[in-house]
């Protein structure tokens, strides 16, 4: 166990609240136990520990991220793994070779709180920086058997605004519009609602030409129009 992983686990255990932990676990419908550490307390712990344990080697940083994720016994450890993966100090180390790691986290995380953080930040940033290289991968995810990879494909341009690849967004939505899964339908509505902030006309036309769009997706898409 790395020094950082050891410190994270000890810190979360010390800051935990067993009563809150069970409430949080039930709310998240998490099979993995939780420590009961609220986000502000976790953020304070992360700030302290990341300042004490600074990585100067990319491999060591990535190993620590993976160790926190793969060896997690409580859900908050995976939150910290994502905090470390996205820390601004290591932004220069983000590169396409990390996509398989984030793909692993999407598949093994398999729930909205973890997947959405990966989709809207880690995968999103990589796609924006290396669009030509990574677009084919994301297109493939949009039709993957794993629903969380498909949700990632729908949501990964959520913050791209005028840089959004509309062909990719259309492909991801059309590939999943008929799926009855709640998380996919909600994601489609969220992606369209976000797009409406930049291009409301496009969203109105898109929804108007997709009679097969679920009521949930349609309602979410047009929520502020």
Coordinates of C-alpha atoms in Angstrom, one line a residue:
X1 CA 0.0 0.0 0.0
X2 CA 1.3 3.4 -1.0
X3 CA 1.8 6.1 1.7
X4 CA -1.0 8.2 0.2
X5 CA -3.5 5.3 0.0
X6 CA -2.7 4.4 3.6
X7 CA -3.2 8.0 4.7
X8 CA -6.4 8.3 2.8
X9 CA -7.9 5.2 4.3
X10 CA -6.9 6.1 7.8
X11 CA -8.2 9.7 7.4
X12 CA -11.5 8.6 6.0
X13 CA -11.9 6.1 8.8
X14 CA -11.2 8.7 11.4
X15 CA -13.6 11.2 9.9
X16 CA -16.4 8.7 9.4
X17 CA -19.7 8.6 11.1
X18 CA -21.3 5.1 11.3
X19 CA -24.9 6.5 11.4
X20 CA -24.4 8.9 8.5
X21 CA -22.5 6.1 6.7
X22 CA -25.6 3.8 6.6
X23 CA -27.9 6.7 5.6
X24 CA -25.5 7.6 2.8
X25 CA -25.2 4.0 1.7
X26 CA -29.0 3.6 1.5
X27 CA -29.4 6.9 -0.4
X28 CA -26.7 5.8 -2.9
X29 CA -28.1 2.2 -3.0
X30 CA -24.4 1.3 -2.7
X31 CA -23.4 -2.3 -2.3
X32 CA -20.0 -1.1 -1.1
X33 CA -20.0 0.2 2.5
X34 CA -19.5 3.9 3.1
X35 CA -17.5 5.7 5.9
X36 CA -20.1 8.5 6.3
X37 CA -17.7 11.3 5.4
X38 CA -19.6 14.3 3.9
X39 CA -18.2 16.0 0.9
X40 CA -16.8 19.1 2.7
X41 CA -14.9 17.0 5.2
X42 CA -13.6 14.8 2.4
X43 CA -12.5 17.9 0.4
X44 CA -10.6 19.2 3.5
X45 CA -8.9 15.8 4.0
X46 CA -8.0 15.5 0.3
X47 CA -6.5 19.0 0.3
X48 CA -4.3 18.2 3.3
X49 CA -3.2 14.8 2.1
X50 CA -2.5 15.8 -1.5
X51 CA -0.3 18.6 -0.2
X52 CA 1.6 16.2 1.9
X53 CA 2.0 13.5 -0.8
X54 CA 3.1 15.1 -4.0
X55 CA 3.9 13.0 -7.1
X56 CA 6.8 13.9 -9.4
X57 CA 6.5 10.7 -11.4
X58 CA 3.5 10.0 -13.6
X59 CA 3.6 6.2 -13.2
X60 CA 3.6 6.6 -9.4
X61 CA 0.6 9.0 -9.6
X62 CA -1.3 6.6 -11.8
X63 CA -0.5 3.7 -9.6
X64 CA -1.8 5.5 -6.6
X65 CA -5.0 6.4 -8.4
X66 CA -5.6 2.8 -9.4
X67 CA -4.6 1.5 -5.9
X68 CA -7.2 3.8 -4.3
X69 CA -9.9 2.6 -6.8
X70 CA -9.1 -1.1 -7.1
X71 CA -8.4 -1.6 -3.4
X72 CA -11.3 0.4 -2.1
X73 CA -13.2 -1.1 0.8
X74 CA -15.5 2.0 1.2
X75 CA -17.1 4.2 -1.5
X76 CA -15.4 7.4 -0.4
X77 CA -12.0 5.9 -1.3
X78 CA -13.2 5.8 -4.9
X79 CA -14.2 9.4 -4.7
X80 CA -10.7 10.3 -3.6
X81 CA -9.2 8.2 -6.4
X82 CA -11.2 10.4 -8.8
X83 CA -10.1 13.5 -6.9
X84 CA -6.5 12.5 -7.4
X85 CA -7.0 11.6 -11.1
X86 CA -8.4 15.1 -11.7
X87 CA -6.1 17.1 -9.5
X88 CA -4.9 20.3 -11.3
X89 CA -1.3 19.6 -10.2
X90 CA -1.3 16.5 -12.5
X91 CA -3.3 18.0 -15.4
X92 CA -0.2 17.8 -17.6
X93 CA -0.3 14.0 -17.3
X94 CA -3.7 13.6 -18.8
X95 CA -3.3 11.8 -22.2
X96 CA -5.2 9.3 -24.4
X97 CA -3.5 6.3 -22.8
X98 CA -5.5 7.0 -19.7
X99 CA -8.8 6.3 -21.5
X100 CA -8.6 2.5 -20.8
X101 CA -8.2 3.3 -17.1
X102 CA -11.2 5.5 -17.1
X103 CA -13.1 2.9 -19.1
X104 CA -12.3 0.4 -16.3
X105 CA -13.5 2.8 -13.7
X106 CA -16.8 3.4 -15.6
X107 CA -17.4 -0.4 -15.9
X108 CA -16.4 -1.3 -12.3
X109 CA -17.9 1.9 -10.8
X110 CA -21.3 1.1 -12.4
X111 CA -23.3 3.8 -10.7
X112 CA -24.2 7.4 -11.5
X113 CA -22.2 9.2 -8.9
X114 CA -18.9 7.7 -10.1
X115 CA -19.7 7.4 -13.7
X116 CA -20.9 10.9 -14.1
X117 CA -17.7 12.4 -12.6
X118 CA -15.6 10.4 -15.0
X119 CA -17.8 11.2 -18.0
X120 CA -18.2 14.9 -17.5
X121 CA -14.6 15.6 -16.4
X122 CA -12.0 13.0 -17.2
X123 CA -13.3 11.6 -20.4
X124 CA -14.7 15.0 -21.4
X125 CA -11.3 16.7 -21.0
X126 CA -9.5 14.0 -23.0
X127 CA -12.1 14.1 -25.8
X128 CA -11.9 17.9 -26.1
X129 CA -8.1 17.8 -26.2
X130 CA -7.8 14.9 -28.7
X131 CA -11.1 14.8 -30.5
X132 CA -9.9 13.3 -33.8
X133 CA -8.2 10.4 -31.9
X134 CA -10.8 9.7 -29.3
X135 CA -14.1 10.3 -31.2
X136 CA -14.1 6.7 -32.7
X137 CA -13.7 5.2 -29.2
X138 CA -16.6 7.2 -27.8
X139 CA -18.8 6.3 -30.8
X140 CA -18.1 2.7 -30.1
X141 CA -19.0 3.2 -26.4
X142 CA -22.4 4.6 -27.5
X143 CA -23.4 1.1 -28.7
X144 CA -21.5 -1.0 -26.1
X145 CA -23.4 -3.6 -24.1
X146 CA -22.4 -1.9 -20.9
X147 CA -25.0 0.8 -20.1
X148 CA -22.6 2.9 -18.1
X149 CA -20.2 3.2 -21.1
X150 CA -23.3 4.3 -23.1
X151 CA -24.2 6.8 -20.5
X152 CA -20.6 8.1 -20.6
X153 CA -20.9 8.5 -24.4
X154 CA -24.0 10.6 -24.0
X155 CA -22.7 12.8 -21.2
X156 CA -19.1 13.3 -22.1
X157 CA -19.7 16.5 -24.1
X158 CA -21.9 18.0 -21.4
X159 CA -19.6 21.0 -20.8
X160 CA -18.2 21.4 -24.4
X161 CA -20.7 24.2 -25.3
X162 CA -19.8 25.6 -28.8
X163 CA -17.1 22.9 -29.2
X164 CA -19.7 20.1 -29.1
X165 CA -19.4 17.6 -31.9
X166 CA -23.1 17.4 -32.8
X167 CA -22.6 14.4 -35.0
X168 CA -21.2 12.5 -32.0
X169 CA -23.9 13.7 -29.7
X170 CA -26.6 12.8 -32.2
X171 CA -25.1 9.3 -32.7
X172 CA -24.9 8.7 -28.9
X173 CA -28.5 9.8 -28.3
X174 CA -30.0 8.0 -31.3
X175 CA -28.2 4.8 -30.4
X176 CA -29.8 4.8 -26.9
X177 CA -33.1 6.7 -27.3
X178 CA -35.2 3.5 -27.4
X179 CA -33.5 1.9 -24.5
X180 CA -36.0 1.7 -21.5
X181 CA -33.1 2.2 -19.0
X182 CA -33.9 5.1 -16.7
X183 CA -30.2 6.2 -16.4
X184 CA -29.9 6.4 -20.2
X185 CA -33.1 8.3 -20.7
X186 CA -32.2 10.7 -18.0
X187 CA -28.7 11.2 -19.5
X188 CA -30.2 12.0 -22.9
X189 CA -32.5 14.6 -21.4
X190 CA -29.6 16.1 -19.4
X191 CA -27.3 16.3 -22.4
X192 CA -30.0 18.0 -24.5
X193 CA -31.0 20.4 -21.7
X194 CA -27.4 21.4 -21.4
X195 CA -27.0 21.8 -25.1
X196 CA -30.1 24.0 -25.1
X197 CA -28.2 26.6 -23.1
X198 CA -25.9 27.1 -26.1
X199 CA -28.2 26.3 -29.0
X200 CA -31.9 26.1 -28.1
X201 CA -33.0 26.0 -31.7
X202 CA -31.0 22.9 -32.4
X203 CA -32.5 21.2 -29.4
X204 CA -36.1 22.1 -30.3
X205 CA -35.6 20.8 -33.9
X206 CA -33.9 17.6 -32.6
X207 CA -36.7 16.8 -30.2
X208 CA -39.3 17.6 -32.8
X209 CA -37.8 15.2 -35.3
X210 CA -37.4 12.3 -32.7
X211 CA -40.9 11.0 -32.0
X212 CA -39.4 7.9 -30.4
X213 CA -37.7 10.0 -27.7
X214 CA -38.9 8.9 -24.3
X215 CA -41.2 11.3 -22.3
X216 CA -38.5 11.5 -19.6
X217 CA -35.8 12.5 -22.1
X218 CA -38.2 14.9 -23.9
X219 CA -39.3 16.6 -20.6
X220 CA -35.7 17.0 -19.4
X221 CA -34.6 18.4 -22.8
X222 CA -37.2 21.0 -23.0
X223 CA -37.3 21.9 -19.3
X224 CA -36.0 25.5 -19.7
X225 CA -37.2 26.2 -23.2

